[in-house]
PDB file of C-alpha atoms in Angstrom:
ATOM      1  CA  MET M 292      -0.267  -0.360  -0.308  1.00  0.00           C
ATOM      2  CA  ASN M 293       1.274   3.657  -0.575  1.00  0.00           C
ATOM      3  CA  PRO M 294       1.257   6.405   1.669  1.00  0.00           C
ATOM      4  CA  ASP M 295      -2.160   8.014   1.658  1.00  0.00           C
ATOM      5  CA  ASP M 296      -2.195  11.953   1.248  1.00  0.00           C
ATOM      6  CA  GLN M 297      -5.150  13.147   3.138  1.00  0.00           C
ATOM      7  CA  THR M 298      -4.440  16.418   3.411  1.00  0.00           C
ATOM      8  CA  PRO M 299      -7.130  18.799   1.830  1.00  0.00           C
ATOM      9  CA  LYS M 300      -6.340  20.645  -1.495  1.00  0.00           C
ATOM     10  CA  SER M 301      -7.289  23.963   0.291  1.00  0.00           C
ATOM     11  CA  GLN M 302      -4.688  23.280   3.022  1.00  0.00           C
ATOM     12  CA  THR M 303      -1.658  25.095   3.101  1.00  0.00           C
ATOM     13  CA  GLU M 304      -0.399  24.679   6.384  1.00  0.00           C
ATOM     14  CA  THR M 305      -0.428  21.082   7.646  1.00  0.00           C
ATOM     15  CA  LEU M 306       0.269  17.948   5.429  1.00  0.00           C
ATOM     16  CA  LEU M 307      -1.409  14.691   6.560  1.00  0.00           C
ATOM     17  CA  PHE M 308      -0.296  11.254   5.378  1.00  0.00           C
ATOM     18  CA  VAL M 309      -1.914   7.804   6.372  1.00  0.00           C
ATOM     19  CA  PHE M 310      -0.252   4.454   6.147  1.00  0.00           C
ATOM     20  CA  ASP M 311      -1.743   1.127   7.057  1.00  0.00           C
ATOM     21  CA  LEU M 312       1.067  -1.118   7.442  1.00  0.00           C
ATOM     22  CA  LYS M 313       1.370  -5.130   7.408  1.00  0.00           C
ATOM     23  CA  HIS M 314       4.462  -4.916  10.153  1.00  0.00           C
ATOM     24  CA  PRO M 315       4.193  -4.763  14.011  1.00  0.00           C
ATOM     25  CA  PRO M 316       4.879  -1.109  15.826  1.00  0.00           C
ATOM     26  CA  GLU M 317       8.112  -2.387  17.147  1.00  0.00           C
ATOM     27  CA  LYS M 318       9.296  -2.615  13.481  1.00  0.00           C
ATOM     28  CA  VAL M 319       7.660   0.399  12.148  1.00  0.00           C
ATOM     29  CA  TRP M 320       9.128   2.336  15.406  1.00  0.00           C
ATOM     30  CA  ARG M 321      12.841   1.015  14.620  1.00  0.00           C
ATOM     31  CA  ALA M 322      12.298   2.546  10.923  1.00  0.00           C
ATOM     32  CA  LEU M 323      11.520   5.861  12.417  1.00  0.00           C
ATOM     33  CA  THR M 324      14.367   5.803  15.090  1.00  0.00           C
ATOM     34  CA  ASP M 325      17.082   3.795  13.592  1.00  0.00           C
ATOM     35  CA  PRO M 326      19.679   6.036  12.259  1.00  0.00           C
ATOM     36  CA  GLU M 327      20.915   3.251  10.394  1.00  0.00           C
ATOM     37  CA  LEU M 328      17.104   2.523   8.888  1.00  0.00           C
ATOM     38  CA  LEU M 329      16.438   6.411   8.601  1.00  0.00           C
ATOM     39  CA  ALA M 330      19.292   6.610   6.300  1.00  0.00           C
ATOM     40  CA  GLN M 331      17.914   4.237   4.232  1.00  0.00           C
ATOM     41  CA  TRP M 332      14.430   5.772   3.438  1.00  0.00           C
ATOM     42  CA  LEU M 333      14.612   9.193   4.784  1.00  0.00           C
ATOM     43  CA  LEU M 334      17.993  10.770   5.479  1.00  0.00           C
ATOM     44  CA  PRO M 335      20.902  10.232   7.331  1.00  0.00           C
ATOM     45  CA  VAL M 336      20.779  11.708  10.716  1.00  0.00           C
ATOM     46  CA  VAL M 337      23.154  12.698  13.379  1.00  0.00           C
ATOM     47  CA  ASP M 338      22.759  12.487  17.333  1.00  0.00           C
ATOM     48  CA  LEU M 339      19.371  11.079  17.105  1.00  0.00           C
ATOM     49  CA  ARG M 340      18.269   9.994  20.620  1.00  0.00           C
ATOM     50  CA  PRO M 341      15.172   9.506  22.054  1.00  0.00           C
ATOM     51  CA  VAL M 342      15.599  12.424  24.901  1.00  0.00           C
ATOM     52  CA  PRO M 343      12.707  15.529  24.747  1.00  0.00           C
ATOM     53  CA  GLY M 344      14.958  18.511  23.939  1.00  0.00           C
ATOM     54  CA  GLN M 345      17.541  16.719  22.199  1.00  0.00           C
ATOM     55  CA  ALA M 346      18.574  18.337  18.948  1.00  0.00           C
ATOM     56  CA  PHE M 347      19.695  16.177  15.588  1.00  0.00           C
ATOM     57  CA  ILE M 348      20.302  16.867  12.099  1.00  0.00           C
ATOM     58  CA  PHE M 349      19.269  15.294   9.224  1.00  0.00           C
ATOM     59  CA  LYS M 350      21.907  15.529   6.180  1.00  0.00           C
ATOM     60  CA  ALA M 351      20.818  15.734   2.531  1.00  0.00           C
ATOM     61  CA  PRO M 352      22.967  16.276  -0.228  1.00  0.00           C
ATOM     62  CA  PRO M 353      23.554  20.171  -0.781  1.00  0.00           C
ATOM     63  CA  GLN M 354      21.528  21.902  -3.524  1.00  0.00           C
ATOM     64  CA  PRO M 355      21.791  25.552  -5.003  1.00  0.00           C
ATOM     65  CA  GLY M 356      20.399  27.875  -2.057  1.00  0.00           C
ATOM     66  CA  TRP M 357      20.381  25.097   0.543  1.00  0.00           C
ATOM     67  CA  ASP M 358      23.269  23.445   2.637  1.00  0.00           C
ATOM     68  CA  GLY M 359      21.334  20.377   2.554  1.00  0.00           C
ATOM     69  CA  MET M 360      20.876  20.488   6.752  1.00  0.00           C
ATOM     70  CA  VAL M 361      17.286  19.704   8.465  1.00  0.00           C
ATOM     71  CA  HIS M 362      18.014  21.067  11.674  1.00  0.00           C
ATOM     72  CA  CYS M 363      15.610  19.180  14.528  1.00  0.00           C
ATOM     73  CA  ARG M 364      14.934  19.403  17.952  1.00  0.00           C
ATOM     74  CA  LEU M 365      12.969  16.152  19.242  1.00  0.00           C
ATOM     75  CA  LEU M 366       9.739  17.229  21.181  1.00  0.00           C
ATOM     76  CA  GLU M 367       8.111  14.045  22.197  1.00  0.00           C
ATOM     77  CA  ALA M 368       8.683  10.434  22.239  1.00  0.00           C
ATOM     78  CA  GLU M 369       6.563   7.633  23.423  1.00  0.00           C
ATOM     79  CA  LEU M 370       7.825   4.121  22.510  1.00  0.00           C
ATOM     80  CA  HIS M 371       5.952   2.462  19.557  1.00  0.00           C
ATOM     81  CA  GLN M 372       3.324   5.382  19.811  1.00  0.00           C
ATOM     82  CA  LYS M 373       4.568   8.611  18.686  1.00  0.00           C
ATOM     83  CA  ILE M 374       7.602  10.444  17.760  1.00  0.00           C
ATOM     84  CA  SER M 375       7.463  14.418  17.172  1.00  0.00           C
ATOM     85  CA  TYR M 376      10.181  16.739  16.449  1.00  0.00           C
ATOM     86  CA  THR M 377      10.737  20.129  14.978  1.00  0.00           C
ATOM     87  CA  TRP M 378      11.718  20.194  11.317  1.00  0.00           C
ATOM     88  CA  THR M 379      14.067  23.490  10.488  1.00  0.00           C
ATOM     89  CA  VAL M 380      15.183  24.637   7.235  1.00  0.00           C
ATOM     90  CA  GLY M 381      16.080  28.052   6.656  1.00  0.00           C
ATOM     91  CA  GLU M 382      13.023  30.562   7.615  1.00  0.00           C
ATOM     92  CA  MET M 383      10.717  27.507   7.796  1.00  0.00           C
ATOM     93  CA  ASP M 384      10.336  26.256  11.326  1.00  0.00           C
ATOM     94  CA  THR M 385       8.006  23.083  11.419  1.00  0.00           C
ATOM     95  CA  VAL M 386       7.153  20.237  13.023  1.00  0.00           C
ATOM     96  CA  VAL M 387       6.909  16.206  12.184  1.00  0.00           C
ATOM     97  CA  THR M 388       4.721  14.069  13.854  1.00  0.00           C
ATOM     98  CA  PHE M 389       4.342  10.392  13.492  1.00  0.00           C
ATOM     99  CA  THR M 390       1.638   8.576  15.679  1.00  0.00           C
ATOM    100  CA  LEU M 391       1.413   4.896  15.289  1.00  0.00           C
ATOM    101  CA  SER M 392      -1.495   2.677  16.701  1.00  0.00           C
ATOM    102  CA  GLN M 393      -1.510  -1.197  16.546  1.00  0.00           C
ATOM    103  CA  THR M 394      -4.158  -2.869  13.970  1.00  0.00           C
ATOM    104  CA  GLU M 395      -5.251  -6.407  13.843  1.00  0.00           C
ATOM    105  CA  SER M 396      -3.145  -6.590  10.451  1.00  0.00           C
ATOM    106  CA  GLY M 397      -0.154  -4.591  11.709  1.00  0.00           C
ATOM    107  CA  THR M 398       0.303  -0.739  12.589  1.00  0.00           C
ATOM    108  CA  HIS M 399      -1.788   2.262  11.377  1.00  0.00           C
ATOM    109  CA  VAL M 400       0.422   5.246  10.859  1.00  0.00           C
ATOM    110  CA  THR M 401      -0.453   8.995  10.470  1.00  0.00           C
ATOM    111  CA  LEU M 402       2.391  11.576   9.566  1.00  0.00           C
ATOM    112  CA  MET M 403       1.843  15.379   9.890  1.00  0.00           C
ATOM    113  CA  HIS M 404       3.740  17.945   8.891  1.00  0.00           C
ATOM    114  CA  ALA M 405       2.662  21.056  10.486  1.00  0.00           C
ATOM    115  CA  GLY M 406       3.287  25.009  10.617  1.00  0.00           C
ATOM    116  CA  PHE M 407       4.009  26.052   7.267  1.00  0.00           C
ATOM    117  CA  LYS M 408       3.128  29.919   6.969  1.00  0.00           C
ATOM    118  CA  PRO M 409       1.333  31.666   4.143  1.00  0.00           C
ATOM    119  CA  ASP M 410       4.305  32.442   2.169  1.00  0.00           C
ATOM    120  CA  GLN M 411       5.755  28.890   2.437  1.00  0.00           C
ATOM    121  CA  LYS M 412       3.431  27.558  -0.696  1.00  0.00           C
ATOM    122  CA  LYS M 413       6.781  26.386  -2.253  1.00  0.00           C
ATOM    123  CA  ASN M 414       8.066  24.576   0.692  1.00  0.00           C
ATOM    124  CA  PHE M 415       4.655  22.891   1.332  1.00  0.00           C
ATOM    125  CA  GLY M 416       4.521  21.732  -2.063  1.00  0.00           C
ATOM    126  CA  GLY M 417       8.263  20.271  -1.700  1.00  0.00           C
ATOM    127  CA  ALA M 418       7.361  18.830   1.645  1.00  0.00           C
ATOM    128  CA  ARG M 419       3.991  16.921  -0.240  1.00  0.00           C
ATOM    129  CA  TYR M 420       6.520  15.639  -2.932  1.00  0.00           C
ATOM    130  CA  GLY M 421       9.266  14.534  -0.479  1.00  0.00           C
ATOM    131  CA  TRP M 422       7.088  12.900   2.155  1.00  0.00           C
ATOM    132  CA  GLN M 423       5.156  11.148  -0.519  1.00  0.00           C
ATOM    133  CA  LEU M 424       8.399  10.045  -2.151  1.00  0.00           C
ATOM    134  CA  MET M 425       9.939   9.040   1.470  1.00  0.00           C
ATOM    135  CA  GLY M 426       6.632   7.379   2.453  1.00  0.00           C
ATOM    136  CA  GLU M 427       7.017   5.028  -0.493  1.00  0.00           C
ATOM    137  CA  LYS M 428      10.945   4.173   0.539  1.00  0.00           C
ATOM    138  CA  LEU M 429       9.447   3.359   4.394  1.00  0.00           C
ATOM    139  CA  ILE M 430       7.531   0.915   2.801  1.00  0.00           C
ATOM    140  CA  GLU M 431       9.679  -0.879   0.821  1.00  0.00           C
ATOM    141  CA  LEU M 432      12.315  -0.617   3.450  1.00  0.00           C
ATOM    142  CA  LEU M 433       9.701  -2.291   5.948  1.00  0.00           C
ATOM    143  CA  ARG M 434       9.168  -5.188   3.450  1.00  0.00           C
ATOM    144  CA  SER M 435      12.979  -5.675   3.406  1.00  0.00           C
ATOM    145  CA  VAL M 436      14.279  -5.720   6.822  1.00  0.00           C
ATOM    146  CA  ALA M 437      13.178  -8.262   9.469  1.00  0.00           C
TER     147      ALA M 437
END
């Protein structure tokens, strides 16, 4: 199953994706928090630890006008249930939250990326494209790891 973009078309402040995964919450949690697994579907990460207030960085290849750094700070981590962190790139200061709930067949995941300002429509569109792509990579990764 692909990530389901449930963001209303009129929405420009918050992205919402939903995944129904055939994997237990523990396995999905590892994909969301293990630096080796994060590097395979999202981005390489430095200093991610499940301690609220902990600063960490995702590193993407630099591009014209962007050094490739996503500065983050862990806001909340509830084992196998929820992880939330700031996602700051330049003037864009947003929050990414993954919420997991166990289902009969696996895990229901919501991904919310919130806090885009009205003048950040280009960032909003880029994030929508990026999360769709990364969500598909997450699904592939979960199929390939034990």
